[in-house]
Coordinates of C-alpha atoms and ligand atoms in Angstrom, one line a residue:
M1160 CA -64.4 -42.1 34.1
N1161 CA -61.8 -44.6 35.2
I1162 CA -59.3 -42.0 34.2
A1163 CA -61.0 -38.6 34.5
Q1164 CA -63.0 -38.4 37.7
F1165 CA -65.0 -35.3 37.2
R1166 CA -66.5 -33.2 40.0
G1167 CA -70.3 -33.3 40.2
E1168 CA -70.7 -29.6 39.7
Y1169 CA -68.5 -29.6 36.6
L1170 CA -70.4 -32.6 35.2
K1171 CA -73.6 -30.8 35.6
E1172 CA -72.2 -27.7 33.8
R1173 CA -71.2 -30.0 30.9
L1174 CA -74.5 -31.7 30.8
K1175 CA -76.3 -28.4 30.6
L1176 CA -74.1 -27.4 27.7
L1177 CA -74.7 -30.7 25.8
A1178 CA -78.5 -30.4 26.3
D1179 CA -78.4 -26.8 25.1
L1180 CA -76.6 -28.0 22.0
G1181 CA -79.3 -30.5 21.3
Y1182 CA -77.8 -33.8 22.4
N1183 CA -80.3 -36.3 23.7
T1184 CA -78.2 -39.0 25.2
V1185 CA -75.2 -39.5 27.4
I1186 CA -73.3 -42.8 27.7
W1187 CA -71.8 -43.1 31.2
E1188 CA -68.6 -45.1 31.2
I1189 CA -68.6 -44.7 34.9
E1190 CA -66.3 -47.6 35.8
N1191 CA -64.9 -47.3 39.3
N1192 CA -66.3 -43.9 40.0
I1193 CA -69.3 -45.1 42.0
R1194 CA -69.2 -46.8 45.4
W1195 CA -70.2 -50.2 43.9
E1196 CA -71.1 -53.0 46.3
T1197 CA -70.5 -55.8 43.7
C1198 CA -66.8 -54.8 43.4
P1199 CA -65.8 -52.6 46.4
E1200 CA -62.1 -53.3 45.9
C1201 CA -62.1 -51.4 42.6
V1202 CA -63.8 -48.3 43.8
A1203 CA -61.7 -45.1 43.4
P1204 CA -61.0 -43.1 46.5
D1205 CA -62.9 -40.1 45.1
A1206 CA -65.8 -42.1 43.8
F1207 CA -69.4 -40.8 44.0
T1208 CA -71.8 -42.3 46.5
K1209 CA -74.8 -43.9 44.7
E1210 CA -77.0 -41.1 46.0
E1211 CA -74.6 -38.4 44.6
F1212 CA -74.6 -40.1 41.3
K1213 CA -78.3 -40.7 41.2
E1214 CA -78.8 -37.0 41.7
I1215 CA -76.6 -36.2 38.7
L1216 CA -78.7 -38.7 36.6
A1217 CA -81.9 -37.1 37.7
Y1218 CA -80.5 -33.7 36.7
S1219 CA -79.4 -35.2 33.3
R1220 CA -82.9 -36.6 32.7
K1221 CA -84.5 -33.3 33.6
L1222 CA -82.4 -31.7 30.8
G1223 CA -83.7 -34.3 28.3
L1224 CA -80.5 -36.4 28.2
E1225 CA -81.3 -40.1 28.3
P1226 CA -78.6 -41.9 30.3
I1227 CA -77.0 -45.1 29.0
P1228 CA -74.8 -47.1 31.4
L1229 CA -71.7 -48.7 30.1
L1230 CA -70.1 -51.7 31.8
Q1231 CA -67.0 -53.4 30.4
T1232 CA -67.8 -57.0 30.0
I1233 CA -64.8 -58.6 28.4
G1234 CA -61.8 -56.2 27.6
H1235 CA -60.7 -53.0 29.3
C1236 CA -61.4 -54.3 32.8
E1237 CA -57.9 -53.3 34.2
Y1238 CA -59.6 -51.3 37.0
V1239 CA -61.1 -54.6 38.3
L1240 CA -58.4 -57.2 37.5
K1241 CA -55.6 -55.2 39.0
N1242 CA -57.1 -56.1 42.4
E1243 CA -55.7 -59.4 43.7
R1244 CA -59.2 -60.7 44.5
Y1245 CA -60.3 -60.7 40.9
K1246 CA -57.2 -62.2 39.3
P1247 CA -58.9 -65.6 38.9
L1248 CA -61.4 -63.9 36.5
A1249 CA -58.6 -63.0 34.0
E1250 CA -58.1 -64.6 30.7
L1251 CA -54.3 -64.8 31.2
P1252 CA -52.7 -64.7 34.6
E1253 CA -50.0 -62.3 33.5
R1254 CA -52.5 -59.7 32.1
I1255 CA -55.2 -57.6 33.7
D1256 CA -57.1 -56.3 30.6
Q1257 CA -59.5 -59.2 29.8
Y1258 CA -62.0 -61.4 31.6
C1259 CA -62.2 -65.1 30.6
P1260 CA -65.5 -65.6 28.8
Q1261 CA -65.5 -69.3 29.5
N1262 CA -65.2 -68.8 33.3
P1263 CA -68.7 -69.2 34.7
E1264 CA -67.7 -67.0 37.6
V1265 CA -67.2 -64.1 35.2
V1266 CA -70.8 -64.2 33.9
R1267 CA -72.2 -64.6 37.4
F1268 CA -70.1 -61.6 38.6
L1269 CA -71.1 -59.4 35.6
R1270 CA -74.8 -60.3 35.8
K1271 CA -74.8 -59.3 39.5
W1272 CA -73.0 -56.0 38.6
T1273 CA -75.4 -55.4 35.8
D1274 CA -78.3 -55.6 38.3
E1275 CA -76.5 -53.1 40.5
Y1276 CA -76.2 -50.8 37.5
L1277 CA -79.9 -51.1 36.8
E1278 CA -80.6 -50.2 40.4
V1279 CA -78.5 -47.0 40.2
F1280 CA -79.6 -45.9 36.7
G1281 CA -83.3 -46.6 37.2
P1282 CA -85.5 -47.1 34.2
I1283 CA -83.4 -47.3 31.1
K1284 CA -84.0 -48.4 27.5
V1285 CA -80.5 -49.5 26.5
F1286 CA -77.4 -50.8 28.3
H1287 CA -73.9 -50.7 26.8
L1288 CA -71.9 -53.9 27.4
G1289 CA -68.6 -52.4 26.0
A1290 CA -66.9 -55.5 24.7
D1291 CA -64.3 -53.9 22.4
E1292 CA -60.6 -54.7 22.1
A1293 CA -60.6 -58.1 23.8
Y1294 CA -57.0 -58.6 22.7
T1295 CA -56.4 -62.0 24.3
L1296 CA -59.7 -63.7 23.1
G1297 CA -59.3 -67.5 23.0
Q1298 CA -55.9 -67.7 24.7
C1299 CA -56.5 -69.5 28.0
P1300 CA -56.6 -73.3 27.7
R1301 CA -60.4 -73.5 28.2
C1302 CA -61.1 -70.8 25.6
R1303 CA -58.6 -72.2 23.2
A1304 CA -60.2 -75.6 23.3
Y1305 CA -63.7 -74.0 22.8
A1306 CA -62.5 -71.9 19.9
E1307 CA -60.8 -74.9 18.3
E1308 CA -64.0 -76.9 18.4
H1309 CA -66.3 -73.9 17.4
S1310 CA -64.6 -70.6 16.5
L1311 CA -63.4 -67.4 18.1
S1312 CA -66.5 -65.8 16.7
E1313 CA -68.7 -68.2 18.6
L1314 CA -66.7 -67.8 21.8
Y1315 CA -67.2 -64.1 21.7
I1316 CA -70.8 -64.1 20.6
G1317 CA -71.7 -66.8 23.2
H1318 CA -70.4 -64.5 25.9
I1319 CA -72.4 -61.5 24.6
N1320 CA -75.6 -63.5 24.3
A1321 CA -75.2 -64.8 27.9
L1322 CA -75.0 -61.2 29.2
S1323 CA -77.6 -59.8 26.8
Q1324 CA -80.4 -62.3 27.5
P1325 CA -81.1 -61.1 31.1
L1326 CA -81.2 -57.5 29.9
A1327 CA -83.5 -58.3 27.0
D1328 CA -85.8 -60.2 29.4
K1329 CA -86.2 -57.0 31.3
G1330 CA -87.0 -55.0 28.2
V1331 CA -83.6 -53.4 28.0
R1332 CA -81.7 -53.4 24.6
P1333 CA -78.0 -54.4 24.9
I1334 CA -75.3 -52.5 23.0
I1335 CA -71.8 -53.6 22.0
W1336 CA -68.9 -51.9 20.2
G1337 CA -68.5 -53.3 16.7
D1338 CA -64.8 -54.1 16.4
M1339 CA -64.7 -57.6 17.8
I1340 CA -67.6 -59.0 15.7
L1341 CA -66.1 -57.3 12.6
H1342 CA -62.8 -59.0 13.3
H1343 CA -64.5 -62.3 13.9
P1344 CA -67.7 -62.2 11.9
E1345 CA -68.0 -65.9 11.0
A1346 CA -70.8 -66.8 13.5
L1347 CA -72.5 -63.4 13.2
D1348 CA -75.9 -65.1 12.6
K1349 CA -75.8 -66.4 16.1
L1350 CA -75.7 -63.0 17.7
S1351 CA -79.1 -61.8 18.9
R1352 CA -80.5 -59.0 16.7
K1353 CA -81.7 -57.3 19.9
V1354 CA -78.0 -56.3 20.3
M1355 CA -77.3 -52.9 18.8
I1356 CA -73.9 -52.3 17.3
F1357 CA -71.9 -49.1 17.9
D1358 CA -69.5 -49.0 15.0
W1359 CA -66.5 -46.9 16.1
L1360 CA -63.5 -45.8 14.1
Y1361 CA -61.7 -42.6 14.8
D1362 CA -59.5 -42.2 11.7
R1363 CA -62.3 -42.8 9.2
Y1364 CA -63.6 -40.0 6.9
Y1365 CA -64.3 -39.7 3.1
G1366 CA -61.0 -39.2 1.3
C1367 CA -58.9 -40.7 4.1
G1368 CA -57.3 -42.8 1.3
Q1369 CA -57.4 -46.2 3.1
V1370 CA -59.8 -48.7 4.4
H1371 CA -59.7 -50.2 7.9
I1372 CA -60.0 -53.9 8.2
W1373 CA -60.5 -55.1 11.8
G1374 CA -57.8 -57.5 12.7
Q1375 CA -55.5 -56.2 9.9
G1376 CA -55.4 -52.4 10.3
N1377 CA -55.4 -49.8 7.5
R1378 CA -55.1 -51.0 3.9
G1379 CA -54.8 -49.4 0.6
R1380 CA -57.6 -50.1 -2.0
D1381 CA -55.3 -52.6 -3.9
D1382 CA -54.1 -54.3 -0.8
L1383 CA -57.3 -56.2 0.3
D1384 CA -57.1 -59.9 0.7
A1385 CA -59.5 -62.3 -1.1
A1386 CA -61.6 -63.0 2.1
T1387 CA -62.0 -59.3 2.8
R1388 CA -63.1 -58.6 -0.8
E1389 CA -65.5 -61.4 -0.8
R1390 CA -67.2 -60.7 2.6
F1391 CA -67.3 -56.9 2.3
F1392 CA -67.2 -56.2 -1.5
A1393 CA -70.8 -54.9 -1.9
Y1394 CA -70.3 -52.5 1.0
L1395 CA -66.8 -51.4 0.1
Y1396 CA -67.7 -50.7 -3.5
P1397 CA -71.5 -50.0 -3.5
S1398 CA -71.1 -48.3 -6.9
G1399 CA -68.6 -50.8 -8.3
D1400 CA -64.9 -51.1 -8.1
E1401 CA -63.4 -49.0 -10.9
P1402 CA -60.5 -46.6 -11.1
G1403 CA -61.3 -43.3 -9.4
R1404 CA -63.7 -44.8 -6.9
D1405 CA -62.5 -45.1 -3.3
P1406 CA -63.7 -47.9 -1.1
D1407 CA -66.3 -46.6 1.4
P1408 CA -64.8 -46.1 4.8
F1409 CA -68.2 -46.7 6.4
Y1410 CA -68.6 -50.1 4.7
T1411 CA -68.8 -51.9 8.1
A1412 CA -71.9 -50.1 9.2
D1413 CA -73.7 -51.0 5.9
F1414 CA -72.5 -54.6 6.2
L1415 CA -73.9 -54.9 9.8
Q1416 CA -77.1 -53.2 8.8
A1417 CA -77.6 -55.6 5.9
R1418 CA -77.1 -58.5 8.3
G1419 CA -80.1 -57.3 10.3
F1420 CA -78.5 -55.2 13.1
D1421 CA -79.3 -51.7 14.2
V1422 CA -76.1 -49.6 13.9
V1423 CA -75.0 -46.4 15.5
I1424 CA -71.8 -44.7 14.1
C1425 CA -69.3 -43.4 16.6
P1426 CA -66.5 -40.8 15.9
S1427 CA -64.3 -39.3 18.5
S1428 CA -63.2 -35.8 19.7
S1429 CA -60.2 -37.3 21.6
C1430 CA -58.5 -40.7 21.0
Y1431 CA -55.2 -42.5 20.6
G1432 CA -52.8 -40.5 18.5
D1433 CA -53.5 -37.3 20.4
S1434 CA -51.0 -35.7 22.8
V1435 CA -51.9 -35.3 26.5
F1436 CA -52.2 -31.5 26.0
A1437 CA -54.2 -30.9 22.8
P1438 CA -56.2 -32.8 20.2
R1439 CA -55.8 -33.1 16.5
T1440 CA -58.7 -30.7 15.9
F1441 CA -59.1 -30.9 12.2
F1442 CA -58.7 -34.7 12.1
H1443 CA -61.4 -35.2 14.7
M1444 CA -63.6 -32.7 12.9
R1445 CA -63.4 -34.7 9.6
N1446 CA -64.1 -37.9 11.4
T1447 CA -67.1 -36.3 13.3
V1448 CA -68.7 -34.6 10.3
D1449 CA -68.7 -37.7 8.1
S1450 CA -69.6 -40.1 10.9
F1451 CA -72.6 -38.0 11.9
R1452 CA -73.8 -37.6 8.3
K1453 CA -73.6 -41.4 7.9
G1454 CA -75.2 -42.2 11.2
L1455 CA -78.1 -39.8 10.8
S1456 CA -78.9 -41.1 7.3
R1457 CA -81.3 -44.0 6.9
P1458 CA -81.3 -46.9 7.7
H1459 CA -78.8 -46.2 10.4
K1460 CA -79.9 -45.4 14.0
G1461 CA -77.9 -42.4 14.9
A1462 CA -74.4 -41.2 15.9
V1463 CA -72.6 -40.9 19.2
L1464 CA -69.6 -38.7 19.7
T1465 CA -67.0 -40.3 22.0
S1466 CA -64.3 -38.7 24.0
W1467 CA -61.5 -40.8 25.6
T1468 CA -60.3 -39.1 28.7
V1469 CA -57.2 -41.3 28.9
H1470 CA -55.6 -38.6 26.7
L1471 CA -56.1 -36.2 29.5
F1472 CA -56.6 -32.8 27.8
P1473 CA -59.8 -31.0 28.9
W1474 CA -63.2 -31.1 27.1
E1475 CA -62.8 -27.3 26.5
L1476 CA -60.3 -28.2 23.8
Q1477 CA -62.8 -30.6 22.2
E1478 CA -65.5 -28.0 21.8
T1479 CA -65.1 -27.9 18.0
S1480 CA -66.1 -31.6 17.5
I1481 CA -68.7 -31.4 20.2
E1482 CA -70.4 -28.5 18.4
L1483 CA -69.8 -29.8 15.0
A1484 CA -71.9 -32.9 15.7
Q1485 CA -74.9 -30.6 16.4
F1486 CA -74.1 -28.3 13.5
I1487 CA -74.6 -31.2 11.2
V1488 CA -77.9 -32.1 12.8
R1489 CA -79.1 -28.5 12.2
H1490 CA -77.5 -27.9 8.8
P1491 CA -77.3 -31.3 7.0
E1492 CA -75.8 -29.6 3.9
G1493 CA -73.3 -27.4 5.8
D1494 CA -69.6 -28.1 5.2
L1495 CA -66.6 -27.5 7.5
A1496 CA -65.9 -24.0 6.2
A1497 CA -69.5 -23.0 7.1
F1498 CA -69.1 -24.6 10.5
E1499 CA -65.8 -22.8 11.2
K1500 CA -67.5 -19.5 10.3
S1501 CA -70.4 -20.1 12.6
Y1502 CA -68.1 -21.3 15.4
V1503 CA -65.9 -18.2 15.5
R1504 CA -68.9 -16.0 15.2
D1505 CA -70.6 -17.7 18.2
H1506 CA -67.4 -18.1 20.4
F1507 CA -65.4 -15.0 19.5
G1508 CA -67.8 -12.6 17.9
V1509 CA -65.7 -12.3 14.7
E1510 CA -65.6 -13.6 11.2
D1511 CA -61.8 -14.3 11.5
R1512 CA -61.2 -18.1 11.3
R1513 CA -57.5 -18.0 12.2
F1514 CA -58.5 -19.8 15.5
F1515 CA -58.5 -23.1 13.5
G1516 CA -55.1 -22.5 12.0
A1517 CA -53.6 -21.9 15.4
A1518 CA -55.3 -25.0 16.9
G1519 CA -53.8 -27.0 14.0
R1520 CA -50.3 -26.0 15.0
L1521 CA -50.8 -27.9 18.2
A1522 CA -52.1 -31.0 16.6
K1523 CA -49.0 -33.1 16.1
R1524 CA -47.8 -35.4 18.9
G1525 CA -44.2 -35.0 19.9
L1526 CA -41.7 -36.7 22.2
F1527 CA -42.8 -37.2 25.8
N1528 CA -46.2 -35.7 25.3
S1529 CA -48.5 -38.7 24.9
A1530 CA -49.6 -41.5 27.2
A1531 CA -47.4 -44.1 25.5
D1532 CA -44.3 -41.9 25.9
L1533 CA -45.0 -41.1 29.6
G1534 CA -45.6 -44.6 30.9
F1535 CA -49.2 -44.4 32.1
F1536 CA -52.1 -46.5 30.8
K1537 CA -55.7 -47.4 31.2
D1538 CA -54.9 -49.3 34.4
A1539 CA -54.4 -45.8 36.0
R1540 CA -51.4 -46.9 38.0
P1541 CA -48.6 -44.3 38.7
A1542 CA -46.2 -43.8 35.8
P1543 CA -42.7 -45.0 36.7
K1544 CA -40.5 -42.0 37.6
D1545 CA -37.6 -43.3 35.4
Y1546 CA -39.8 -43.9 32.3
V1547 CA -38.6 -40.9 30.3
L1548 CA -34.9 -41.5 31.4
N1549 CA -35.3 -45.1 30.1
R1550 CA -36.9 -43.9 26.8
V1551 CA -33.9 -41.6 26.2
E1552 CA -31.6 -44.6 26.7
E1553 CA -33.7 -46.6 24.3
I1554 CA -33.6 -43.8 21.7
A1555 CA -29.8 -43.6 22.0
K1556 CA -29.5 -47.4 21.7
N1557 CA -31.7 -47.4 18.5
G1558 CA -29.4 -44.7 17.0
T1559 CA -32.3 -42.3 16.5
L1560 CA -31.1 -39.4 18.7
E1561 CA -30.6 -37.2 15.6
K1562 CA -34.0 -38.0 14.1
E1563 CA -35.8 -37.4 17.4
A1564 CA -33.9 -34.2 18.0
Q1565 CA -35.0 -32.9 14.6
A1566 CA -38.6 -33.9 15.3
C1567 CA -38.4 -31.9 18.7
A1568 CA -37.1 -28.9 16.8
D1569 CA -39.9 -29.1 14.3
R1570 CA -42.5 -29.4 17.0
L1571 CA -41.0 -26.6 19.0
E1572 CA -41.3 -24.3 15.9
E1573 CA -44.9 -25.3 15.2
Y1574 CA -46.1 -25.1 18.8
G1575 CA -44.3 -21.7 19.1
R1576 CA -46.1 -20.4 16.0
G1577 CA -49.4 -21.8 17.4
L1578 CA -48.9 -19.8 20.6
A1579 CA -48.1 -16.6 18.7
E1580 CA -51.1 -17.0 16.5
F1581 CA -53.4 -17.6 19.5
R1582 CA -52.0 -14.5 21.2
E1583 CA -52.6 -12.4 18.0
Y1584 CA -56.1 -13.9 17.7
S1585 CA -57.0 -13.1 21.3
K1586 CA -56.3 -9.4 20.5
A1587 CA -58.6 -9.5 17.5
V1588 CA -61.7 -11.2 19.2
K1589 CA -64.6 -9.6 20.9
K1590 CA -65.2 -12.4 23.4
G1591 CA -64.2 -15.9 24.3
Q1592 CA -61.0 -15.1 26.1
K1593 CA -61.5 -17.9 28.6
E1594 CA -61.6 -20.5 25.8
L1595 CA -58.4 -19.0 24.3
E1596 CA -56.7 -19.2 27.7
F1597 CA -57.1 -23.0 27.6
W1598 CA -55.4 -23.1 24.2
D1599 CA -52.7 -20.8 25.4
L1600 CA -52.0 -23.1 28.3
A1601 CA -51.9 -26.2 26.0
A1602 CA -49.4 -24.4 23.7
R1603 CA -47.1 -23.5 26.5
N1604 CA -47.2 -27.0 27.9
L1605 CA -46.3 -28.4 24.5
I1606 CA -43.5 -25.9 24.1
N1607 CA -42.1 -26.7 27.4
R1608 CA -42.3 -30.4 26.6
A1609 CA -40.6 -30.0 23.3
E1610 CA -37.8 -28.0 25.0
A1611 CA -37.5 -30.8 27.6
G1612 CA -37.2 -33.4 24.8
R1613 CA -34.5 -31.3 23.1
V1614 CA -32.4 -30.8 26.2
L1615 CA -32.6 -34.5 27.3
L1616 CA -31.5 -35.7 23.8
K1617 CA -28.8 -33.1 23.7
D1618 CA -27.5 -34.2 27.0
K1619 CA -27.4 -37.8 25.9
K1620 CA -25.7 -36.9 22.6
E1621 CA -23.1 -34.4 23.7
G1622 CA -22.5 -35.3 27.4
N1623 CA -23.4 -33.3 30.4
G1624 CA -21.8 -29.9 30.1
Q1625 CA -22.4 -26.7 32.0
K1626 CA -24.4 -25.2 29.1
I1627 CA -26.8 -28.1 29.0
R1628 CA -27.1 -28.1 32.8
T1629 CA -28.2 -24.5 32.7
E1630 CA -30.6 -25.1 29.9
A1631 CA -32.1 -28.1 31.7
A1632 CA -32.5 -26.0 34.9
R1633 CA -34.4 -23.3 32.9
V1634 CA -36.7 -25.9 31.3
L1635 CA -37.2 -27.6 34.6
E1636 CA -38.3 -24.3 36.2
G1637 CA -40.7 -23.7 33.4
L1638 CA -42.1 -27.2 33.8
R1639 CA -42.7 -26.7 37.5
A1640 CA -44.5 -23.4 37.0
I1641 CA -46.7 -24.7 34.2
R1642 CA -47.5 -27.8 36.2
R1643 CA -48.8 -25.7 39.1
E1644 CA -50.9 -23.6 36.6
T1645 CA -52.3 -26.8 34.9
E1646 CA -53.0 -28.4 38.3
A1647 CA -55.1 -25.3 39.3
A1648 CA -57.1 -25.5 36.1
Y1649 CA -57.7 -29.3 36.4
L1650 CA -58.7 -29.0 40.1
T1651 CA -61.8 -27.0 39.2
R1652 CA -62.9 -29.9 37.0
I1653 CA -61.4 -33.1 38.3
K1654 CA -61.6 -34.5 41.9
P1655 CA -58.5 -33.7 44.0
Q1656 CA -57.0 -37.2 44.3
R1657 CA -57.3 -37.8 40.6
T1658 CA -56.0 -34.3 39.7
K1659 CA -52.8 -35.3 41.7
E1660 CA -52.5 -38.5 39.7
I1661 CA -53.1 -36.8 36.4
M1662 CA -50.3 -34.4 37.2
Q1663 CA -48.1 -37.4 38.1
W1664 CA -48.8 -39.0 34.7
M1665 CA -48.3 -35.7 32.8
Y1666 CA -45.2 -34.4 34.5
D1667 CA -43.3 -36.7 36.9
S1668 CA -41.1 -38.7 34.6
V1669 CA -40.1 -35.7 32.6
E1670 CA -39.4 -33.7 35.7
T1671 CA -37.2 -36.5 37.1
A1672 CA -35.3 -36.7 33.8
L1673 CA -34.7 -33.0 33.8
E1674 CA -33.5 -33.0 37.5
E1675 CA -31.0 -35.7 36.5
V1676 CA -29.5 -33.5 33.8
A1677 CA -29.7 -30.2 35.7
G1678 CA -28.0 -31.6 38.7
P1679 CA -28.4 -30.4 42.3
T1680 CA -28.1 -26.7 41.6
G1681 CA -30.7 -26.8 38.9
G1682 CA -33.3 -28.6 41.1
E1683 CA -34.9 -27.3 44.2
G1684 CA -31.6 -27.0 46.1
E1685 CA -30.4 -29.7 48.4
K1686 CA -32.7 -32.7 48.1
E1687 CA -32.6 -36.4 47.4
S1688 CA -30.6 -37.3 44.3
P1689 CA -32.9 -37.7 41.3
K1690 CA -31.1 -40.9 40.4
K1691 CA -32.1 -42.4 43.7
K1692 CA -35.6 -41.1 43.3
A1693 CA -35.8 -42.5 39.8
G1694 CA -35.1 -46.0 41.1
R1695 CA -37.8 -45.9 43.6
Ligands
LIG2383 ZN1 -60.7 -68.1 28.8

């Protein structure tokens, strides 16, 4: 909730829905969304008071949802380190994403904050220490010296043990994400077995055709180095390595379990690779169904569906994965086709499964419709207004104008078909219009964005003629209208200040670029030149 700062009432609605579906736990990555005393500088303007949040937790408990707090304890701490006062806690002075695990002040600070979490959350059984994606592990002089004498693995594990011990002493089990110890497993035996491992991977499913090696990325079956084969062979090829057998994409969970850890498997309904307007529905469903099957089978300890709000699209568009997780609990033998049937019956009162085809048309990311292309990141700072203008320059410089223009045209066609299919579908269904309106809005946002990409590239390629100015003005007008509509939809879910910021991330740099091409007559009449605005 560093990114999405939900309104209390909306959160309660979602909690009720999750409880009704049969979920039993909620992990709260609450970040700067509570008025913390340990770190008052990082608190978001719209943050809950402790009393407000305690009331939400009490409601959640009443519904049967056990709360698990999550505090970032090494990486992903931009929301803290971007404040001047905490810069000395950073691993590298030029970065704000990681604490230095060898700085004793870091451990003191995090222990104090952990105690404040325990005070707010009340009696809990487990506590998630985050600890994923510590990209600069071992890079400051102190950490480098330690890692040279011991290892990166020991450096990381020492930090986790230091934070875990006080929790374990209080009878609370610590949790960490699995990526770092899988990347650096050498000293694994030194990690306390009280620590549970949440093994996450969002592009993993049976038949995905590749195996993910932490620290190396995705590899083909014949492309594994000797160390990987030696360490993981028994788990990659539990039935032997022979032609026709694929490596097991869940080998990491089995490896960790065999080393004595309790493992929970974590798919995602929203993650990197999605656009800001719509998810890759089928992709997330495959990841979710296989991860839940694996996590719910012995000896593993369960499964947790994660949703990363940095990708901005609403939970309503993630409903398929959210419900699929529970479908698998209730129908262990059910497949995706059976799930789709039951989903459309429940949501739309029909047997017609075209909903899924239409959602699939919106699944591909395109130019200027993802976080990386719009210039906002986990640090939640404003996106530079000239970000898209600069990206267009970059594309021209790389000589890929033609290729990008073709991709825009392809996306425009797919998104357009998606919209048409949703419209047809909404005439055929017996209920569920509200859900389809969300998809309709997503499709129109994607179409507008693909049109924006097309006109910006065309302007760059052909020079600024009257025809292009007129086209840019039309797309700009469409963008402003859909921005207002999207803002109104978000305002009912997200707190006002953060809604404004999300709109800034989603639209501002594209709007600025279109203003630049459309010229003064295409914009809102006489106002500040966009060029001047862009430089601000
Ligand atoms: Zn360090």
